[in-house]
Tab-separated table of C-alpha atoms and ligand atoms in Angstrom:
chain	number	residue	atom	x	y	z
A	155	UNK	CA	7.520	-36.410	-8.592
A	156	UNK	CA	8.446	-35.684	-5.351
A	157	UNK	CA	7.071	-37.145	-2.129
A	158	UNK	CA	7.177	-35.127	0.699
A	159	UNK	CA	4.957	-37.735	3.665
A	160	UNK	CA	4.806	-35.903	7.020
A	161	UNK	CA	5.351	-38.120	10.217
A	162	UNK	CA	6.313	-38.604	12.839
A	163	UNK	CA	7.437	-42.008	13.008
A	164	UNK	CA	10.040	-42.031	9.570
A	165	UNK	CA	11.943	-44.498	11.367
A	166	UNK	CA	8.440	-47.020	9.966
A	167	UNK	CA	8.558	-45.785	6.203
A	168	UNK	CA	12.121	-46.210	5.269
A	169	UNK	CA	12.157	-49.637	4.528
A	170	UNK	CA	9.472	-49.943	1.899
A	171	UNK	CA	11.999	-47.316	-0.076
A	172	UNK	CA	15.355	-49.393	0.954
A	173	UNK	CA	13.454	-52.485	-1.265
A	174	UNK	CA	13.259	-53.274	-5.217
A	175	UNK	CA	11.253	-51.156	-7.936
A	176	UNK	CA	11.171	-47.639	-5.140
A	177	UNK	CA	14.573	-48.181	-4.057
A	178	UNK	CA	15.239	-48.157	-7.957
A	179	UNK	CA	13.198	-45.602	-9.016
A	180	UNK	CA	14.682	-44.051	-6.642
A	181	UNK	CA	17.779	-44.620	-7.441
A	182	UNK	CA	17.096	-43.825	-11.033
A	183	UNK	CA	15.810	-40.252	-10.531
A	184	UNK	CA	12.677	-40.906	-11.167
A	185	UNK	CA	10.903	-40.274	-7.515
A	186	UNK	CA	11.956	-38.885	-4.194
A	187	UNK	CA	10.963	-39.376	-1.776
A	188	UNK	CA	11.464	-37.339	1.870
A	189	UNK	CA	10.639	-38.594	5.233
A	190	UNK	CA	9.553	-35.485	7.103
A	191	UNK	CA	9.240	-35.494	11.264
A	192	UNK	CA	6.141	-33.831	12.401
A	193	UNK	CA	7.921	-33.555	16.254
A	194	UNK	CA	10.893	-31.061	14.419
A	195	UNK	CA	7.691	-28.651	13.885
A	196	UNK	CA	6.865	-29.193	16.971
A	197	UNK	CA	7.087	-25.395	18.687
A	198	UNK	CA	6.628	-27.311	22.581
A	199	UNK	CA	9.769	-28.727	24.351
A	200	UNK	CA	8.697	-32.299	25.042
A	201	UNK	CA	8.290	-32.448	20.890
A	202	UNK	CA	4.550	-32.893	21.346
A	203	UNK	CA	2.602	-32.940	18.605
A	204	UNK	CA	-0.988	-34.300	19.757
A	205	UNK	CA	-3.114	-33.036	22.837
A	206	UNK	CA	-6.931	-34.175	24.327
A	207	UNK	CA	-10.446	-33.240	21.982
A	208	UNK	CA	-11.865	-30.064	23.235
A	209	UNK	CA	-15.397	-31.640	24.818
A	210	UNK	CA	-13.498	-34.179	25.988
A	211	UNK	CA	-13.534	-38.210	25.192
A	212	UNK	CA	-10.906	-40.966	24.744
A	213	UNK	CA	-7.763	-40.290	22.016
A	214	UNK	CA	-6.218	-37.542	21.412
A	215	UNK	CA	-6.237	-35.166	18.649
A	216	UNK	CA	-2.931	-34.298	16.453
A	217	UNK	CA	-2.869	-30.168	16.614
A	218	UNK	CA	-2.888	-28.118	14.127
A	219	UNK	CA	0.134	-25.998	14.694
A	220	UNK	CA	2.305	-27.989	14.461
A	221	UNK	CA	0.770	-29.597	10.761
A	222	UNK	CA	0.215	-25.475	9.947
A	223	UNK	CA	3.823	-25.118	10.194
A	224	UNK	CA	4.748	-28.027	8.822
A	225	UNK	CA	3.144	-27.737	5.501
A	226	UNK	CA	3.656	-24.262	5.294
A	227	UNK	CA	6.987	-24.410	4.566
A	228	UNK	CA	6.942	-26.869	2.994
A	229	UNK	CA	4.284	-25.035	0.165
A	230	UNK	CA	7.009	-22.063	0.432
A	231	UNK	CA	9.303	-24.086	-1.199
A	232	UNK	CA	6.941	-26.588	-3.627
A	233	UNK	CA	4.126	-26.566	-5.200
A	234	UNK	CA	2.077	-29.029	-4.419
A	235	UNK	CA	-0.590	-30.872	-6.755
A	236	UNK	CA	-2.045	-32.499	-3.799
A	237	UNK	CA	-1.621	-32.726	0.437
A	238	UNK	CA	-3.077	-36.410	1.180
A	239	UNK	CA	-4.444	-36.852	3.883
A	240	UNK	CA	-4.435	-41.448	4.857
A	241	UNK	CA	-7.172	-41.627	7.531
A	242	UNK	CA	-9.764	-44.853	7.498
A	243	UNK	CA	-12.588	-41.672	6.681
A	244	UNK	CA	-10.724	-41.156	3.407
A	245	UNK	CA	-11.818	-42.453	0.135
A	246	UNK	CA	-10.439	-46.164	-0.359
A	247	UNK	CA	-8.112	-46.427	-3.106
A	248	UNK	CA	-8.508	-47.481	-6.151
A	249	UNK	CA	-5.945	-47.987	-9.359
A	250	UNK	CA	-8.132	-45.187	-10.459
A	251	UNK	CA	-7.030	-43.224	-7.388
A	252	UNK	CA	-2.904	-44.208	-8.366
A	253	UNK	CA	-3.258	-43.754	-12.217
A	254	UNK	CA	-4.523	-39.765	-11.102
A	255	UNK	CA	-2.094	-39.257	-8.254
A	256	UNK	CA	0.949	-41.588	-10.470
A	257	UNK	CA	1.065	-37.917	-13.521
A	258	UNK	CA	1.719	-35.346	-10.533
A	259	UNK	CA	5.001	-33.622	-9.964
A	260	UNK	CA	4.569	-32.617	-6.328
A	261	UNK	CA	2.442	-34.214	-3.580
A	262	UNK	CA	2.292	-33.859	0.192
A	263	UNK	CA	1.113	-37.695	2.659
A	264	UNK	CA	0.404	-36.381	6.241
A	265	UNK	CA	0.027	-39.866	8.006
A	266	UNK	CA	-2.760	-39.439	10.984
A	267	UNK	CA	-2.889	-40.901	13.828
A	268	UNK	CA	-4.579	-41.194	17.849
A	269	UNK	CA	-8.070	-39.813	17.075
A	270	UNK	CA	-7.510	-38.109	13.384
A	271	UNK	CA	-5.833	-34.535	13.138
A	272	UNK	CA	-7.786	-31.519	14.174
A	273	UNK	CA	-10.314	-31.018	11.433
A	274	UNK	CA	-9.383	-27.380	10.682
A	275	UNK	CA	-5.865	-29.303	9.246
A	276	UNK	CA	-8.559	-31.163	7.008
A	277	UNK	CA	-10.786	-27.967	5.734
A	278	UNK	CA	-7.990	-25.810	5.541
A	279	UNK	CA	-4.883	-28.538	3.927
A	280	UNK	CA	-5.881	-31.298	2.547
A	281	UNK	CA	-6.885	-31.776	-0.787
A	282	UNK	CA	-8.028	-35.289	-0.435
A	283	UNK	CA	-8.698	-37.439	2.149
A	284	UNK	CA	-7.283	-41.513	1.035
A	285	UNK	CA	-8.398	-44.925	3.606
A	286	UNK	CA	-6.576	-48.114	2.169
A	287	UNK	CA	-9.648	-50.690	3.393
A	288	UNK	CA	-12.441	-50.154	5.189
A	289	UNK	CA	-9.843	-51.619	9.073
A	290	UNK	CA	-8.412	-49.542	11.433
A	291	UNK	CA	-4.458	-49.402	10.927
A	292	UNK	CA	-2.683	-48.008	14.120
A	293	UNK	CA	-1.284	-45.404	12.345
A	294	UNK	CA	-0.706	-43.994	8.498
A	295	UNK	CA	1.878	-44.646	7.978
A	296	UNK	CA	1.351	-48.121	5.689
A	297	UNK	CA	-1.105	-47.053	4.197
A	298	UNK	CA	1.258	-43.831	2.410
A	299	UNK	CA	3.668	-46.780	2.167
A	300	UNK	CA	0.736	-49.091	0.212
A	301	UNK	CA	-0.442	-45.576	-1.540
A	302	UNK	CA	3.374	-44.661	-2.826
A	303	UNK	CA	3.667	-48.394	-4.311
A	304	UNK	CA	1.308	-48.349	-5.770
A	305	UNK	CA	1.726	-44.977	-7.195
A	306	UNK	CA	5.873	-44.745	-8.199
A	307	UNK	CA	4.886	-48.440	-10.570
A	308	UNK	CA	2.635	-46.178	-12.703
A	309	UNK	CA	5.222	-44.107	-13.276
A	310	UNK	CA	6.615	-43.959	-17.327
A	311	UNK	CA	10.427	-45.467	-16.399
A	312	UNK	CA	9.961	-47.215	-12.844
A	313	UNK	CA	8.804	-50.531	-14.176
A	314	UNK	CA	11.364	-52.106	-16.508
A	315	UNK	CA	8.682	-53.909	-19.079
A	316	UNK	CA	6.012	-50.861	-19.186
A	317	UNK	CA	3.533	-52.422	-20.568
A	318	UNK	CA	3.460	-54.941	-17.095
A	319	UNK	CA	1.216	-51.935	-16.123
A	320	UNK	CA	-0.942	-52.007	-18.071
A	321	UNK	CA	-2.460	-55.626	-18.089
A	322	UNK	CA	-2.275	-55.268	-14.149
A	323	UNK	CA	-6.042	-56.486	-12.243
A	324	UNK	CA	-7.853	-52.854	-11.800
A	325	UNK	CA	-6.644	-51.390	-15.005
A	326	UNK	CA	-10.100	-51.694	-16.723
A	327	UNK	CA	-12.144	-52.896	-14.218
A	328	UNK	CA	-11.128	-56.497	-14.484
A	329	UNK	CA	-8.936	-58.542	-12.690
A	330	UNK	CA	-5.660	-60.321	-14.308
A	331	UNK	CA	-6.127	-63.717	-16.306
A	332	UNK	CA	-4.378	-66.749	-14.468
A	333	UNK	CA	-0.864	-67.812	-15.347
A	334	UNK	CA	1.091	-70.050	-15.502
A	335	UNK	CA	5.220	-70.473	-15.852
A	336	UNK	CA	8.093	-73.767	-16.763
A	337	UNK	CA	7.208	-76.507	-16.048
A	338	UNK	CA	4.329	-77.703	-18.428
A	339	UNK	CA	4.091	-80.541	-16.327
A	340	UNK	CA	4.621	-80.729	-12.316
A	341	UNK	CA	3.390	-83.916	-10.416
A	342	UNK	CA	0.765	-84.413	-13.665
A	343	UNK	CA	-1.482	-81.263	-13.059
A	344	UNK	CA	-0.865	-79.339	-16.497
A	345	UNK	CA	-0.660	-75.723	-17.833
A	346	UNK	CA	-3.478	-74.898	-20.647
A	347	UNK	CA	-2.796	-76.246	-23.707
A	348	UNK	CA	-3.825	-73.157	-25.437
A	349	UNK	CA	-0.941	-70.967	-23.814
A	350	UNK	CA	2.024	-73.544	-24.710
A	351	UNK	CA	0.696	-73.680	-28.530
A	352	UNK	CA	2.540	-69.829	-29.950
A	353	UNK	CA	-0.946	-68.870	-31.150
A	354	UNK	CA	-0.940	-64.781	-29.746
A	355	UNK	CA	-4.247	-63.955	-30.991
A	356	UNK	CA	-6.040	-66.861	-29.508
A	357	UNK	CA	-3.805	-66.804	-26.197
A	358	UNK	CA	-5.026	-63.265	-26.527
A	359	UNK	CA	-8.525	-64.798	-26.861
A	360	UNK	CA	-7.906	-66.539	-23.922
A	361	UNK	CA	-6.760	-64.548	-21.447
A	362	UNK	CA	-9.547	-62.412	-21.588
A	363	UNK	CA	-12.166	-64.949	-21.249
A	364	UNK	CA	-10.100	-65.991	-17.923
A	365	UNK	CA	-9.923	-62.337	-16.965
A	366	UNK	CA	-14.384	-61.852	-17.369
A	367	UNK	CA	-14.743	-64.710	-15.711
A	368	UNK	CA	-12.904	-64.661	-12.304
A	369	UNK	CA	-13.846	-61.196	-12.672
A	370	UNK	CA	-17.402	-62.565	-12.723
A	371	UNK	CA	-16.804	-65.008	-10.665
A	372	UNK	CA	-15.297	-63.224	-7.859
A	373	UNK	CA	-16.102	-59.973	-7.942
A	374	UNK	CA	-19.403	-59.449	-9.338
A	375	UNK	CA	-19.521	-54.696	-8.871
A	376	UNK	CA	-16.165	-55.100	-10.809
A	377	UNK	CA	-17.911	-56.962	-13.679
A	378	UNK	CA	-21.094	-54.226	-13.056
A	379	UNK	CA	-19.631	-51.580	-13.555
A	380	UNK	CA	-17.550	-54.104	-16.894
A	381	UNK	CA	-20.233	-54.248	-17.962
A	382	UNK	CA	-21.942	-50.526	-18.046
A	383	UNK	CA	-18.474	-49.023	-19.390
A	384	UNK	CA	-18.634	-51.143	-22.239
B	1759	ADE	N1	-5.200	-45.352	9.190
B	1759	ADE	C1	-5.921	-45.792	10.128
B	1759	ADE	N2	-6.313	-46.532	9.891
B	1759	ADE	C2	-6.874	-46.703	8.018
B	1759	ADE	C3	-6.542	-46.926	6.665
B	1759	ADE	N3	-7.754	-47.933	7.367
B	1759	ADE	N4	-6.844	-46.406	5.787
B	1759	ADE	C4	-6.050	-44.984	5.798
B	1759	ADE	N5	-5.259	-44.679	7.365
B	1759	ADE	C5	-5.903	-45.557	7.819
């Protein structure tokens, strides 16, 4: 998979791809991530990529020209399945989005800034608008990093034990059950007996019941969705 990220702060996005699972996915050649500096596509002397909003009002707008130059340049070299814009007024990212994006070959992620991009960019270039939650960040870079992490870990071959992504919270509209590790007793706090029994059918049943219980208590909205699908 190829992910091209268009940003005015490429350095801000370096670190997330230099550690742990994302780093390994790149080293294994499963993913290629390119950080593209939008300013390189500005035709202005000062490499400006923003301007005042028509009609007045506070805040700058990311202008269409450098973005169009950049996206058209990328499109002349590759076919893209999605061109994603990170913005607080996009669709709220969920596991289904991540599953879908993880099946694609080439995507562009455009990181928003200031008051956002000129609306014509959204109308004519962007195929998907994604928010990572109902709060406003100072820019779309951290949202792009979250999105990439959510996508990349799902690509086959990235996680060592592939089934571990399938048993994540949200994968089937249920939260994951509690987990325990050694020691079996700490400070007189005991691990549930059943997990030490070695009886895998009973353990699976216990985990499923705990998933249901946890989802019902913490995320009644998800629980209703789960029930309506079963
Ligand atoms: N840019 C600013 N806030 C954001 C959010 N919540 N999600 C995605 N991009 C953003």
